[in-house]
mmCIF file of N, CA and C in Angstrom:
data_model
loop_
_atom_site.group_PDB
_atom_site.id
_atom_site.type_symbol
_atom_site.label_atom_id
_atom_site.label_comp_id
_atom_site.label_asym_id
_atom_site.label_seq_id
_atom_site.Cartn_x
_atom_site.Cartn_y
_atom_site.Cartn_z
ATOM 1 N N MET A 1 130.229 -80.188 -12.180
ATOM 2 C CA MET A 1 129.661 -81.509 -11.960
ATOM 3 C C MET A 1 130.226 -82.088 -10.662
ATOM 4 N N GLN A 2 129.357 -82.596 -9.834
ATOM 5 C CA GLN A 2 129.755 -83.283 -8.602
ATOM 6 C C GLN A 2 129.297 -84.740 -8.658
ATOM 7 N N LEU A 3 129.915 -85.567 -7.828
ATOM 8 C CA LEU A 3 129.573 -86.991 -7.793
ATOM 9 C C LEU A 3 128.102 -87.223 -7.457
ATOM 10 N N ASN A 4 127.536 -86.349 -6.630
ATOM 11 C CA ASN A 4 126.149 -86.560 -6.226
ATOM 12 C C ASN A 4 125.150 -86.066 -7.273
ATOM 13 N N THR A 5 125.618 -85.483 -8.373
ATOM 14 C CA THR A 5 124.699 -85.026 -9.423
ATOM 15 C C THR A 5 124.771 -85.885 -10.692
ATOM 16 N N ILE A 6 125.650 -86.893 -10.685
ATOM 17 C CA ILE A 6 125.783 -87.754 -11.869
ATOM 18 C C ILE A 6 124.570 -88.678 -11.981
ATOM 19 N N LYS A 7 123.999 -88.746 -13.183
ATOM 20 C CA LYS A 7 122.907 -89.682 -13.424
ATOM 21 C C LYS A 7 122.958 -90.127 -14.882
ATOM 22 N N PRO A 8 122.314 -91.261 -15.211
ATOM 23 C CA PRO A 8 122.355 -91.760 -16.599
ATOM 24 C C PRO A 8 121.725 -90.772 -17.567
ATOM 25 N N ALA A 9 122.098 -90.882 -18.836
ATOM 26 C CA ALA A 9 121.572 -90.004 -19.877
ATOM 27 C C ALA A 9 120.062 -90.202 -20.013
ATOM 28 N N GLU A 10 119.402 -89.207 -20.558
ATOM 29 C CA GLU A 10 117.959 -89.250 -20.736
ATOM 30 C C GLU A 10 117.574 -90.411 -21.650
ATOM 31 N N GLY A 11 116.662 -91.261 -21.196
ATOM 32 C CA GLY A 11 116.208 -92.397 -21.995
ATOM 33 C C GLY A 11 117.089 -93.635 -21.891
ATOM 34 N N ALA A 12 118.190 -93.562 -21.134
ATOM 35 C CA ALA A 12 119.095 -94.706 -21.018
ATOM 36 C C ALA A 12 118.554 -95.759 -20.061
ATOM 37 N N THR A 13 117.713 -95.375 -19.135
ATOM 38 C CA THR A 13 117.147 -96.327 -18.176
ATOM 39 C C THR A 13 115.627 -96.346 -18.296
ATOM 40 N N HIS A 14 115.040 -97.408 -17.812
ATOM 41 C CA HIS A 14 113.585 -97.490 -17.798
ATOM 42 C C HIS A 14 113.144 -98.211 -16.530
ATOM 43 N N ALA A 15 111.890 -97.975 -16.138
ATOM 44 C CA ALA A 15 111.366 -98.552 -14.903
ATOM 45 C C ALA A 15 111.279 -100.064 -15.034
ATOM 46 N N LYS A 16 111.560 -100.770 -13.947
ATOM 47 C CA LYS A 16 111.483 -102.218 -13.928
ATOM 48 C C LYS A 16 110.021 -102.643 -14.082
ATOM 49 N N ARG A 17 109.801 -103.731 -14.856
ATOM 50 C CA ARG A 17 108.442 -104.212 -15.104
ATOM 51 C C ARG A 17 107.886 -104.876 -13.844
ATOM 52 N N ARG A 18 106.748 -104.378 -13.348
ATOM 53 C CA ARG A 18 106.125 -104.973 -12.160
ATOM 54 C C ARG A 18 105.026 -105.910 -12.613
ATOM 55 N N VAL A 19 105.206 -107.202 -12.308
ATOM 56 C CA VAL A 19 104.246 -108.197 -12.766
ATOM 57 C C VAL A 19 103.349 -108.632 -11.613
ATOM 58 N N GLY A 20 102.177 -109.164 -11.960
ATOM 59 C CA GLY A 20 101.257 -109.661 -10.944
ATOM 60 C C GLY A 20 100.622 -108.547 -10.135
ATOM 61 N N ARG A 21 100.350 -107.397 -10.769
ATOM 62 C CA ARG A 21 99.789 -106.255 -10.044
ATOM 63 C C ARG A 21 98.464 -105.798 -10.658
ATOM 64 N N GLY A 22 97.655 -106.772 -11.037
ATOM 65 C CA GLY A 22 96.305 -106.420 -11.478
ATOM 66 C C GLY A 22 96.123 -106.471 -12.980
ATOM 67 N N ILE A 23 94.836 -106.584 -13.367
ATOM 68 C CA ILE A 23 94.473 -106.752 -14.772
ATOM 69 C C ILE A 23 94.840 -105.526 -15.608
ATOM 70 N N GLY A 24 94.791 -104.350 -15.024
ATOM 71 C CA GLY A 24 95.057 -103.112 -15.771
ATOM 72 C C GLY A 24 96.508 -102.962 -16.191
ATOM 73 N N SER A 25 97.415 -103.641 -15.520
ATOM 74 C CA SER A 25 98.838 -103.501 -15.854
ATOM 75 C C SER A 25 99.190 -104.272 -17.122
ATOM 76 N N GLY A 26 98.305 -105.222 -17.503
ATOM 77 C CA GLY A 26 98.612 -106.060 -18.658
ATOM 78 C C GLY A 26 99.445 -107.269 -18.291
ATOM 79 N N LEU A 27 99.951 -107.293 -17.064
ATOM 80 C CA LEU A 27 100.758 -108.430 -16.604
ATOM 81 C C LEU A 27 100.266 -108.917 -15.249
ATOM 82 N N GLY A 28 98.937 -108.987 -15.091
ATOM 83 C CA GLY A 28 98.369 -109.503 -13.850
ATOM 84 C C GLY A 28 98.201 -111.008 -13.939
ATOM 85 N N LYS A 29 97.527 -111.585 -12.968
ATOM 86 C CA LYS A 29 97.218 -113.011 -12.901
ATOM 87 C C LYS A 29 98.426 -113.903 -13.151
ATOM 88 N N THR A 30 98.702 -114.325 -14.393
ATOM 89 C CA THR A 30 99.794 -115.287 -14.631
ATOM 90 C C THR A 30 101.142 -114.597 -14.819
ATOM 91 N N SER A 31 101.158 -113.287 -14.787
ATOM 92 C CA SER A 31 102.404 -112.502 -14.839
ATOM 93 C C SER A 31 103.245 -112.775 -16.089
ATOM 94 N N GLY A 32 102.575 -112.988 -17.223
ATOM 95 C CA GLY A 32 103.306 -113.160 -18.471
ATOM 96 C C GLY A 32 103.904 -114.537 -18.661
ATOM 97 N N ARG A 33 103.531 -115.502 -17.784
ATOM 98 C CA ARG A 33 104.112 -116.841 -17.876
ATOM 99 C C ARG A 33 103.205 -117.830 -18.606
ATOM 100 N N GLY A 34 102.050 -117.407 -19.055
ATOM 101 C CA GLY A 34 101.132 -118.325 -19.720
ATOM 102 C C GLY A 34 100.424 -119.205 -18.708
ATOM 103 N N HIS A 35 99.885 -120.354 -19.147
ATOM 104 C CA HIS A 35 99.146 -121.240 -18.254
ATOM 105 C C HIS A 35 99.872 -122.554 -18.048
ATOM 106 N N LYS A 36 100.008 -122.967 -16.827
ATOM 107 C CA LYS A 36 100.546 -124.274 -16.443
ATOM 108 C C LYS A 36 101.910 -124.594 -17.079
ATOM 109 N N GLY A 37 102.376 -125.780 -16.805
ATOM 110 C CA GLY A 37 103.629 -126.243 -17.401
ATOM 111 C C GLY A 37 104.852 -125.888 -16.587
ATOM 112 N N GLN A 38 105.945 -126.533 -16.907
ATOM 113 C CA GLN A 38 107.178 -126.392 -16.126
ATOM 114 C C GLN A 38 107.688 -124.954 -16.101
ATOM 115 N N LYS A 39 107.580 -124.268 -17.234
ATOM 116 C CA LYS A 39 108.132 -122.915 -17.300
ATOM 117 C C LYS A 39 107.287 -121.881 -16.573
ATOM 118 N N SER A 40 106.078 -122.256 -16.184
ATOM 119 C CA SER A 40 105.235 -121.306 -15.458
ATOM 120 C C SER A 40 105.498 -121.360 -13.954
ATOM 121 N N ARG A 41 106.112 -122.436 -13.487
ATOM 122 C CA ARG A 41 106.304 -122.636 -12.053
ATOM 123 C C ARG A 41 107.580 -121.955 -11.555
ATOM 124 N N SER A 42 107.580 -121.638 -10.258
ATOM 125 C CA SER A 42 108.815 -121.105 -9.693
ATOM 126 C C SER A 42 109.804 -122.255 -9.598
ATOM 127 N N GLY A 43 111.043 -122.001 -9.963
ATOM 128 C CA GLY A 43 112.049 -123.054 -9.959
ATOM 129 C C GLY A 43 111.933 -123.965 -11.151
ATOM 130 N N GLY A 44 111.010 -123.695 -12.079
ATOM 131 C CA GLY A 44 110.852 -124.522 -13.272
ATOM 132 C C GLY A 44 112.054 -124.309 -14.176
ATOM 133 N N PHE A 45 112.812 -125.366 -14.428
ATOM 134 C CA PHE A 45 114.088 -125.217 -15.116
ATOM 135 C C PHE A 45 114.405 -126.504 -15.848
ATOM 136 N N HIS A 46 114.950 -126.417 -17.035
ATOM 137 C CA HIS A 46 115.480 -127.602 -17.718
ATOM 138 C C HIS A 46 116.765 -127.224 -18.433
ATOM 139 N N LYS A 47 117.573 -128.228 -18.701
ATOM 140 C CA LYS A 47 118.887 -127.998 -19.297
ATOM 141 C C LYS A 47 118.759 -127.525 -20.746
ATOM 142 N N VAL A 48 119.793 -126.865 -21.223
ATOM 143 C CA VAL A 48 119.849 -126.468 -22.621
ATOM 144 C C VAL A 48 119.863 -127.734 -23.473
ATOM 145 N N GLY A 49 119.035 -127.787 -24.487
ATOM 146 C CA GLY A 49 118.970 -128.966 -25.350
ATOM 147 C C GLY A 49 118.012 -130.022 -24.861
ATOM 148 N N PHE A 50 117.383 -129.805 -23.688
ATOM 149 C CA PHE A 50 116.422 -130.786 -23.174
ATOM 150 C C PHE A 50 115.149 -130.700 -23.988
ATOM 151 N N GLU A 51 114.639 -131.853 -24.433
ATOM 152 C CA GLU A 51 113.460 -131.874 -25.293
ATOM 153 C C GLU A 51 112.307 -132.622 -24.643
ATOM 154 N N GLY A 52 112.172 -132.484 -23.348
ATOM 155 C CA GLY A 52 111.046 -133.081 -22.651
ATOM 156 C C GLY A 52 111.129 -134.585 -22.515
ATOM 157 N N GLY A 53 112.285 -135.151 -22.570
ATOM 158 C CA GLY A 53 112.455 -136.591 -22.451
ATOM 159 C C GLY A 53 112.628 -137.279 -23.792
ATOM 160 N N GLN A 54 112.263 -136.583 -24.867
ATOM 161 C CA GLN A 54 112.537 -137.113 -26.210
ATOM 162 C C GLN A 54 114.050 -137.161 -26.401
ATOM 163 N N MET A 55 114.539 -138.112 -27.196
ATOM 164 C CA MET A 55 115.982 -138.218 -27.447
ATOM 165 C C MET A 55 116.460 -136.919 -28.102
ATOM 166 N N PRO A 56 117.378 -136.199 -27.462
ATOM 167 C CA PRO A 56 117.776 -134.886 -27.980
ATOM 168 C C PRO A 56 118.510 -134.963 -29.322
ATOM 169 N N LEU A 57 118.465 -133.869 -30.048
ATOM 170 C CA LEU A 57 119.019 -133.816 -31.396
ATOM 171 C C LEU A 57 120.483 -134.230 -31.426
ATOM 172 N N GLN A 58 121.281 -133.739 -30.463
ATOM 173 C CA GLN A 58 122.711 -134.051 -30.501
ATOM 174 C C GLN A 58 123.001 -135.521 -30.242
ATOM 175 N N ARG A 59 122.021 -136.265 -29.711
ATOM 176 C CA ARG A 59 122.197 -137.708 -29.529
ATOM 177 C C ARG A 59 121.554 -138.511 -30.657
ATOM 178 N N ARG A 60 120.626 -137.887 -31.405
ATOM 179 C CA ARG A 60 119.998 -138.582 -32.543
ATOM 180 C C ARG A 60 120.931 -138.612 -33.752
ATOM 181 N N LEU A 61 121.773 -137.604 -33.890
ATOM 182 C CA LEU A 61 122.645 -137.514 -35.059
ATOM 183 C C LEU A 61 123.895 -138.373 -34.861
ATOM 184 N N PRO A 62 124.444 -138.933 -35.946
ATOM 185 C CA PRO A 62 125.623 -139.789 -35.809
ATOM 186 C C PRO A 62 126.878 -138.993 -35.483
ATOM 187 N N LYS A 63 127.795 -139.661 -34.764
ATOM 188 C CA LYS A 63 129.089 -139.048 -34.493
ATOM 189 C C LYS A 63 129.911 -139.136 -35.771
ATOM 190 N N ARG A 64 130.672 -138.104 -36.060
ATOM 191 C CA ARG A 64 131.387 -138.096 -37.318
ATOM 192 C C ARG A 64 132.640 -137.251 -37.237
ATOM 193 N N GLY A 65 133.743 -137.792 -37.743
ATOM 194 C CA GLY A 65 134.968 -137.015 -37.917
ATOM 195 C C GLY A 65 135.831 -136.927 -36.681
ATOM 196 N N PHE A 66 137.063 -136.554 -36.902
ATOM 197 C CA PHE A 66 138.045 -136.398 -35.833
ATOM 198 C C PHE A 66 139.123 -135.454 -36.315
ATOM 199 N N LYS A 67 139.488 -134.482 -35.499
ATOM 200 C CA LYS A 67 140.582 -133.582 -35.835
ATOM 201 C C LYS A 67 141.684 -133.790 -34.815
ATOM 202 N N PRO A 68 142.846 -134.288 -35.229
ATOM 203 C CA PRO A 68 143.920 -134.506 -34.264
ATOM 204 C C PRO A 68 144.412 -133.184 -33.678
ATOM 205 N N LEU A 69 144.738 -133.192 -32.384
ATOM 206 C CA LEU A 69 145.155 -131.967 -31.704
ATOM 207 C C LEU A 69 146.461 -131.420 -32.270
ATOM 208 N N GLY A 70 147.374 -132.317 -32.644
ATOM 209 C CA GLY A 70 148.668 -131.870 -33.186
ATOM 210 C C GLY A 70 148.717 -131.944 -34.687
ATOM 211 N N GLY A 71 147.561 -131.918 -35.342
ATOM 212 C CA GLY A 71 147.509 -132.068 -36.798
ATOM 213 C C GLY A 71 148.238 -130.978 -37.561
ATOM 214 N N HIS A 72 148.264 -129.771 -37.018
ATOM 215 C CA HIS A 72 148.925 -128.660 -37.706
ATOM 216 C C HIS A 72 150.447 -128.700 -37.547
ATOM 217 N N LEU A 73 150.954 -129.624 -36.714
ATOM 218 C CA LEU A 73 152.398 -129.688 -36.469
ATOM 219 C C LEU A 73 153.117 -130.616 -37.439
ATOM 220 N N SER A 74 152.377 -131.424 -38.197
ATOM 221 C CA SER A 74 153.018 -132.354 -39.115
ATOM 222 C C SER A 74 152.615 -132.045 -40.551
ATOM 223 N N ALA A 75 153.518 -132.413 -41.492
ATOM 224 C CA ALA A 75 153.257 -132.147 -42.902
ATOM 225 C C ALA A 75 153.867 -133.251 -43.746
ATOM 226 N N GLN A 76 153.365 -133.386 -44.969
ATOM 227 C CA GLN A 76 153.912 -134.341 -45.933
ATOM 228 C C GLN A 76 154.420 -133.567 -47.137
ATOM 229 N N ILE A 77 155.554 -133.996 -47.670
ATOM 230 C CA ILE A 77 156.068 -133.382 -48.899
ATOM 231 C C ILE A 77 156.335 -134.479 -49.920
ATOM 232 N N ARG A 78 156.335 -134.119 -51.200
ATOM 233 C CA ARG A 78 156.539 -135.079 -52.287
ATOM 234 C C ARG A 78 158.005 -135.099 -52.710
ATOM 235 N N LEU A 79 158.370 -136.126 -53.451
ATOM 236 C CA LEU A 79 159.717 -136.182 -54.036
ATOM 237 C C LEU A 79 159.923 -135.022 -55.005
ATOM 238 N N SER A 80 158.843 -134.630 -55.708
ATOM 239 C CA SER A 80 158.944 -133.507 -56.644
ATOM 240 C C SER A 80 159.246 -132.194 -55.922
ATOM 241 N N ASP A 81 158.794 -132.060 -54.649
ATOM 242 C CA ASP A 81 159.140 -130.874 -53.854
ATOM 243 C C ASP A 81 160.632 -130.854 -53.546
ATOM 244 N N LEU A 82 161.196 -132.033 -53.247
ATOM 245 C CA LEU A 82 162.644 -132.137 -52.993
ATOM 246 C C LEU A 82 163.436 -131.811 -54.256
ATOM 247 N N GLN A 83 162.924 -132.262 -55.399
ATOM 248 C CA GLN A 83 163.594 -132.014 -56.689
ATOM 249 C C GLN A 83 163.703 -130.513 -56.951
ATOM 250 N N ALA A 84 162.695 -129.747 -56.562
ATOM 251 C CA ALA A 84 162.653 -128.308 -56.842
ATOM 252 C C ALA A 84 163.517 -127.487 -55.890
ATOM 253 N N LEU A 85 163.925 -128.067 -54.754
ATOM 254 C CA LEU A 85 164.719 -127.305 -53.775
ATOM 255 C C LEU A 85 166.139 -127.046 -54.290
ATOM 256 N N PRO A 86 166.682 -125.864 -54.003
ATOM 257 C CA PRO A 86 168.034 -125.551 -54.483
ATOM 258 C C PRO A 86 169.156 -126.151 -53.615
ATOM 259 N N VAL A 87 168.841 -126.661 -52.427
ATOM 260 C CA VAL A 87 169.886 -127.163 -51.514
ATOM 261 C C VAL A 87 169.972 -128.687 -51.573
ATOM 262 N N ASP A 88 171.171 -129.212 -51.191
ATOM 263 C CA ASP A 88 171.385 -130.657 -51.197
ATOM 264 C C ASP A 88 171.104 -131.280 -49.840
ATOM 265 N N GLU A 89 171.348 -130.531 -48.758
ATOM 266 C CA GLU A 89 171.041 -131.018 -47.410
ATOM 267 C C GLU A 89 169.706 -130.419 -46.983
ATOM 268 N N VAL A 90 168.706 -131.272 -46.818
ATOM 269 C CA VAL A 90 167.356 -130.795 -46.534
ATOM 270 C C VAL A 90 166.988 -131.109 -45.089
ATOM 271 N N ASP A 91 166.582 -130.074 -44.347
ATOM 272 C CA ASP A 91 166.024 -130.264 -43.008
ATOM 273 C C ASP A 91 164.747 -129.426 -42.903
ATOM 274 N N VAL A 92 164.101 -129.462 -41.741
ATOM 275 C CA VAL A 92 162.818 -128.764 -41.565
ATOM 276 C C VAL A 92 162.987 -127.262 -41.803
ATOM 277 N N GLN A 93 164.104 -126.700 -41.307
ATOM 278 C CA GLN A 93 164.343 -125.265 -41.456
ATOM 279 C C GLN A 93 164.466 -124.867 -42.927
ATOM 280 N N ALA A 94 165.166 -125.689 -43.710
ATOM 281 C CA ALA A 94 165.335 -125.401 -45.141
ATOM 282 C C ALA A 94 163.993 -125.428 -45.863
ATOM 283 N N LEU A 95 163.115 -126.356 -45.479
ATOM 284 C CA LEU A 95 161.792 -126.444 -46.095
ATOM 285 C C LEU A 95 160.935 -125.232 -45.748
ATOM 286 N N LYS A 96 161.061 -124.743 -44.504
ATOM 287 C CA LYS A 96 160.312 -123.549 -44.091
ATOM 288 C C LYS A 96 160.780 -122.324 -44.869
ATOM 289 N N GLN A 97 162.111 -122.185 -45.025
ATOM 290 C CA GLN A 97 162.651 -121.028 -45.744
ATOM 291 C C GLN A 97 162.257 -121.042 -47.219
ATOM 292 N N ALA A 98 162.140 -122.249 -47.787
ATOM 293 C CA ALA A 98 161.745 -122.363 -49.191
ATOM 294 C C ALA A 98 160.240 -122.188 -49.375
ATOM 295 N N GLY A 99 159.472 -122.201 -48.265
ATOM 296 C CA GLY A 99 158.033 -122.015 -48.333
ATOM 297 C C GLY A 99 157.269 -123.280 -48.694
ATOM 298 N N VAL A 100 157.944 -124.438 -48.590
ATOM 299 C CA VAL A 100 157.292 -125.709 -48.912
ATOM 300 C C VAL A 100 156.318 -126.110 -47.806
ATOM 301 N N ILE A 101 156.682 -125.830 -46.545
ATOM 302 C CA ILE A 101 155.817 -126.128 -45.403
ATOM 303 C C ILE A 101 155.565 -124.854 -44.612
ATOM 304 N N GLY A 102 154.552 -124.867 -43.753
ATOM 305 C CA GLY A 102 154.206 -123.709 -42.934
ATOM 306 C C GLY A 102 155.126 -123.559 -41.727
ATOM 307 N N GLN A 103 155.066 -122.417 -41.076
ATOM 308 C CA GLN A 103 155.945 -122.121 -39.940
ATOM 309 C C GLN A 103 155.706 -122.991 -38.710
ATOM 310 N N PRO A 104 154.449 -123.338 -38.334
ATOM 311 C CA PRO A 104 154.272 -124.128 -37.106
ATOM 312 C C PRO A 104 154.672 -125.600 -37.236
ATOM 313 N N VAL A 105 154.922 -126.080 -38.447
ATOM 314 C CA VAL A 105 155.207 -127.503 -38.673
ATOM 315 C C VAL A 105 156.509 -127.918 -37.998
ATOM 316 N N ARG A 106 156.476 -129.083 -37.316
ATOM 317 C CA ARG A 106 157.666 -129.623 -36.649
ATOM 318 C C ARG A 106 158.103 -130.964 -37.218
ATOM 319 N N TYR A 107 157.146 -131.744 -37.723
ATOM 320 C CA TYR A 107 157.451 -133.084 -38.209
ATOM 321 C C TYR A 107 157.109 -133.176 -39.695
ATOM 322 N N VAL A 108 158.062 -133.663 -40.484
ATOM 323 C CA VAL A 108 157.863 -133.746 -41.925
ATOM 324 C C VAL A 108 158.139 -135.171 -42.382
ATOM 325 N N LYS A 109 157.320 -135.649 -43.325
ATOM 326 C CA LYS A 109 157.519 -136.972 -43.907
ATOM 327 C C LYS A 109 157.485 -136.852 -45.420
ATOM 328 N N VAL A 110 158.428 -137.516 -46.083
ATOM 329 C CA VAL A 110 158.482 -137.509 -47.536
ATOM 330 C C VAL A 110 157.686 -138.703 -48.049
ATOM 331 N N ILE A 111 156.809 -138.463 -49.023
ATOM 332 C CA ILE A 111 156.007 -139.546 -49.593
ATOM 333 C C ILE A 111 156.418 -139.771 -51.046
ATOM 334 N N LEU A 112 156.156 -140.976 -51.540
ATOM 335 C CA LEU A 112 156.533 -141.350 -52.900
ATOM 336 C C LEU A 112 155.525 -140.774 -53.888
ATOM 337 N N SER A 113 155.822 -139.593 -54.393
ATOM 338 C CA SER A 113 154.967 -138.938 -55.373
ATOM 339 C C SER A 113 155.834 -137.990 -56.181
ATOM 340 N N GLY A 114 155.881 -138.177 -57.465
ATOM 341 C CA GLY A 114 156.742 -137.363 -58.307
ATOM 342 C C GLY A 114 158.079 -138.051 -58.553
ATOM 343 N N GLU A 115 158.984 -137.347 -59.219
ATOM 344 C CA GLU A 115 160.291 -137.900 -59.604
ATOM 345 C C GLU A 115 161.408 -137.190 -58.848
ATOM 346 N N LEU A 116 162.475 -137.942 -58.559
ATOM 347 C CA LEU A 116 163.678 -137.367 -57.950
ATOM 348 C C LEU A 116 164.874 -137.907 -58.709
ATOM 349 N N SER A 117 165.627 -136.973 -59.344
ATOM 350 C CA SER A 117 166.760 -137.414 -60.160
ATOM 351 C C SER A 117 168.087 -136.875 -59.643
ATOM 352 N N ARG A 118 168.076 -136.171 -58.515
ATOM 353 C CA ARG A 118 169.336 -135.644 -57.980
ATOM 354 C C ARG A 118 169.557 -136.124 -56.552
ATOM 355 N N LYS A 119 170.776 -135.948 -56.098
ATOM 356 C CA LYS A 119 171.189 -136.447 -54.791
ATOM 357 C C LYS A 119 170.766 -135.447 -53.698
ATOM 358 N N VAL A 120 170.009 -135.924 -52.702
ATOM 359 C CA VAL A 120 169.635 -135.089 -51.554
ATOM 360 C C VAL A 120 169.843 -135.881 -50.269
ATOM 361 N N ALA A 121 170.256 -135.159 -49.231
ATOM 362 C CA ALA A 121 170.447 -135.780 -47.920
ATOM 363 C C ALA A 121 169.407 -135.207 -46.966
ATOM 364 N N LEU A 122 168.579 -136.089 -46.377
ATOM 365 C CA LEU A 122 167.546 -135.647 -45.444
ATOM 366 C C LEU A 122 168.075 -135.699 -44.020
ATOM 367 N N LYS A 123 167.880 -134.629 -43.268
ATOM 368 C CA LYS A 123 168.292 -134.554 -41.858
ATOM 369 C C LYS A 123 167.070 -134.255 -41.000
ATOM 370 N N GLY A 124 166.718 -135.165 -40.112
ATOM 371 C CA GLY A 124 165.590 -134.957 -39.207
ATOM 372 C C GLY A 124 164.243 -135.026 -39.894
ATOM 373 N N ILE A 125 164.209 -135.655 -41.054
ATOM 374 C CA ILE A 125 162.969 -135.806 -41.803
ATOM 375 C C ILE A 125 162.783 -137.291 -42.102
ATOM 376 N N SER A 126 161.588 -137.817 -41.856
ATOM 377 C CA SER A 126 161.337 -139.232 -42.124
ATOM 378 C C SER A 126 160.799 -139.397 -43.541
ATOM 379 N N ALA A 127 160.784 -140.643 -44.009
ATOM 380 C CA ALA A 127 160.294 -140.930 -45.351
ATOM 381 C C ALA A 127 159.605 -142.286 -45.356
ATOM 382 N N THR A 128 158.645 -142.444 -46.249
ATOM 383 C CA THR A 128 157.995 -143.741 -46.399
ATOM 384 C C THR A 128 158.992 -144.698 -47.050
ATOM 385 N N ALA A 129 158.682 -145.984 -47.002
ATOM 386 C CA ALA A 129 159.603 -146.990 -47.536
ATOM 387 C C ALA A 129 159.882 -146.760 -49.020
ATOM 388 N N GLY A 130 158.829 -146.469 -49.793
ATOM 389 C CA GLY A 130 159.005 -146.226 -51.227
ATOM 390 C C GLY A 130 159.806 -144.973 -51.502
ATOM 391 N N ALA A 131 159.557 -143.915 -50.731
ATOM 392 C CA ALA A 131 160.278 -142.651 -50.917
ATOM 393 C C ALA A 131 161.749 -142.823 -50.540
ATOM 394 N N LYS A 132 162.002 -143.580 -49.481
ATOM 395 C CA LYS A 132 163.383 -143.822 -49.046
ATOM 396 C C LYS A 132 164.151 -144.578 -50.132
ATOM 397 N N ALA A 133 163.513 -145.572 -50.735
ATOM 398 C CA ALA A 133 164.150 -146.335 -51.811
ATOM 399 C C ALA A 133 164.453 -145.436 -53.005
ATOM 400 N N ALA A 134 163.532 -144.527 -53.346
ATOM 401 C CA ALA A 134 163.726 -143.620 -54.481
ATOM 402 C C ALA A 134 164.860 -142.635 -54.211
ATOM 403 N N ILE A 135 164.953 -142.150 -52.972
ATOM 404 C CA ILE A 135 166.012 -141.199 -52.604
ATOM 405 C C ILE A 135 167.368 -141.891 -52.668
ATOM 406 N N GLU A 136 167.460 -143.103 -52.132
ATOM 407 C CA GLU A 136 168.726 -143.846 -52.136
ATOM 408 C C GLU A 136 169.104 -144.281 -53.547
ATOM 409 N N ALA A 137 168.118 -144.543 -54.399
ATOM 410 C CA ALA A 137 168.396 -144.895 -55.784
ATOM 411 C C ALA A 137 168.981 -143.717 -56.541
ATOM 412 N N ALA A 138 168.619 -142.511 -56.137
ATOM 413 C CA ALA A 138 169.149 -141.290 -56.774
ATOM 414 C C ALA A 138 170.486 -140.876 -56.175
ATOM 415 N N GLY A 139 170.991 -141.659 -55.188
ATOM 416 C CA GLY A 139 172.282 -141.366 -54.573
ATOM 417 C C GLY A 139 172.208 -140.568 -53.294
ATOM 418 N N GLY A 140 170.987 -140.332 -52.780
ATOM 419 C CA GLY A 140 170.813 -139.558 -51.554
ATOM 420 C C GLY A 140 170.790 -140.415 -50.327
ATOM 421 N N SER A 141 170.501 -139.795 -49.170
ATOM 422 C CA SER A 141 170.452 -140.534 -47.910
ATOM 423 C C SER A 141 169.336 -139.981 -47.035
ATOM 424 N N VAL A 142 168.847 -140.866 -46.147
ATOM 425 C CA VAL A 142 167.816 -140.483 -45.176
ATOM 426 C C VAL A 142 168.376 -140.738 -43.788
ATOM 427 N N ALA A 143 168.525 -139.655 -43.002
ATOM 428 C CA ALA A 143 169.082 -139.817 -41.651
ATOM 429 C C ALA A 143 168.024 -139.514 -40.613
#
C-alpha cells in the first residue's frame, strides 16, 4: 500500500447532489427549496426558536425555580443525627466520616428536629436558635 493508492472503502462516499440542473434530475427549477418564502431565498435565515414574529414559546411560558450555584456545598442535620453520633466533639470531618453528610459539603447547620439528651460540642458548625438552646440545655456548646 502506498499513500497515492489510499481511498475510502467501497460505498463509504457518494456523489454530491447537483441541484438546479434540469427537470430530469428531480431537483431542477426550485432546487428542492419549495416555492417562495424566507427559506427559499439565498441568505434566508432566522434564529433558532424564531416563530415568525409570534411570541416564542420560551417567552410565553412562566419563569420558574432557582438552583443555587453552591447548593451542594451546604447541608442541614437534625438533633437526632447528633444523638446517634458516637463522638462528643462534632465537626464537619466527623460528620463526613459517620456518613451523615456527603463529601463535597463544607457548611453544616443544625436544625431543631428530634431529641438530644447527651452533651455534644459543635466546632465550625452553626445552629438555629432553637437547636442551639436545645444543645445548651443538654449541657453541650456551639462554637
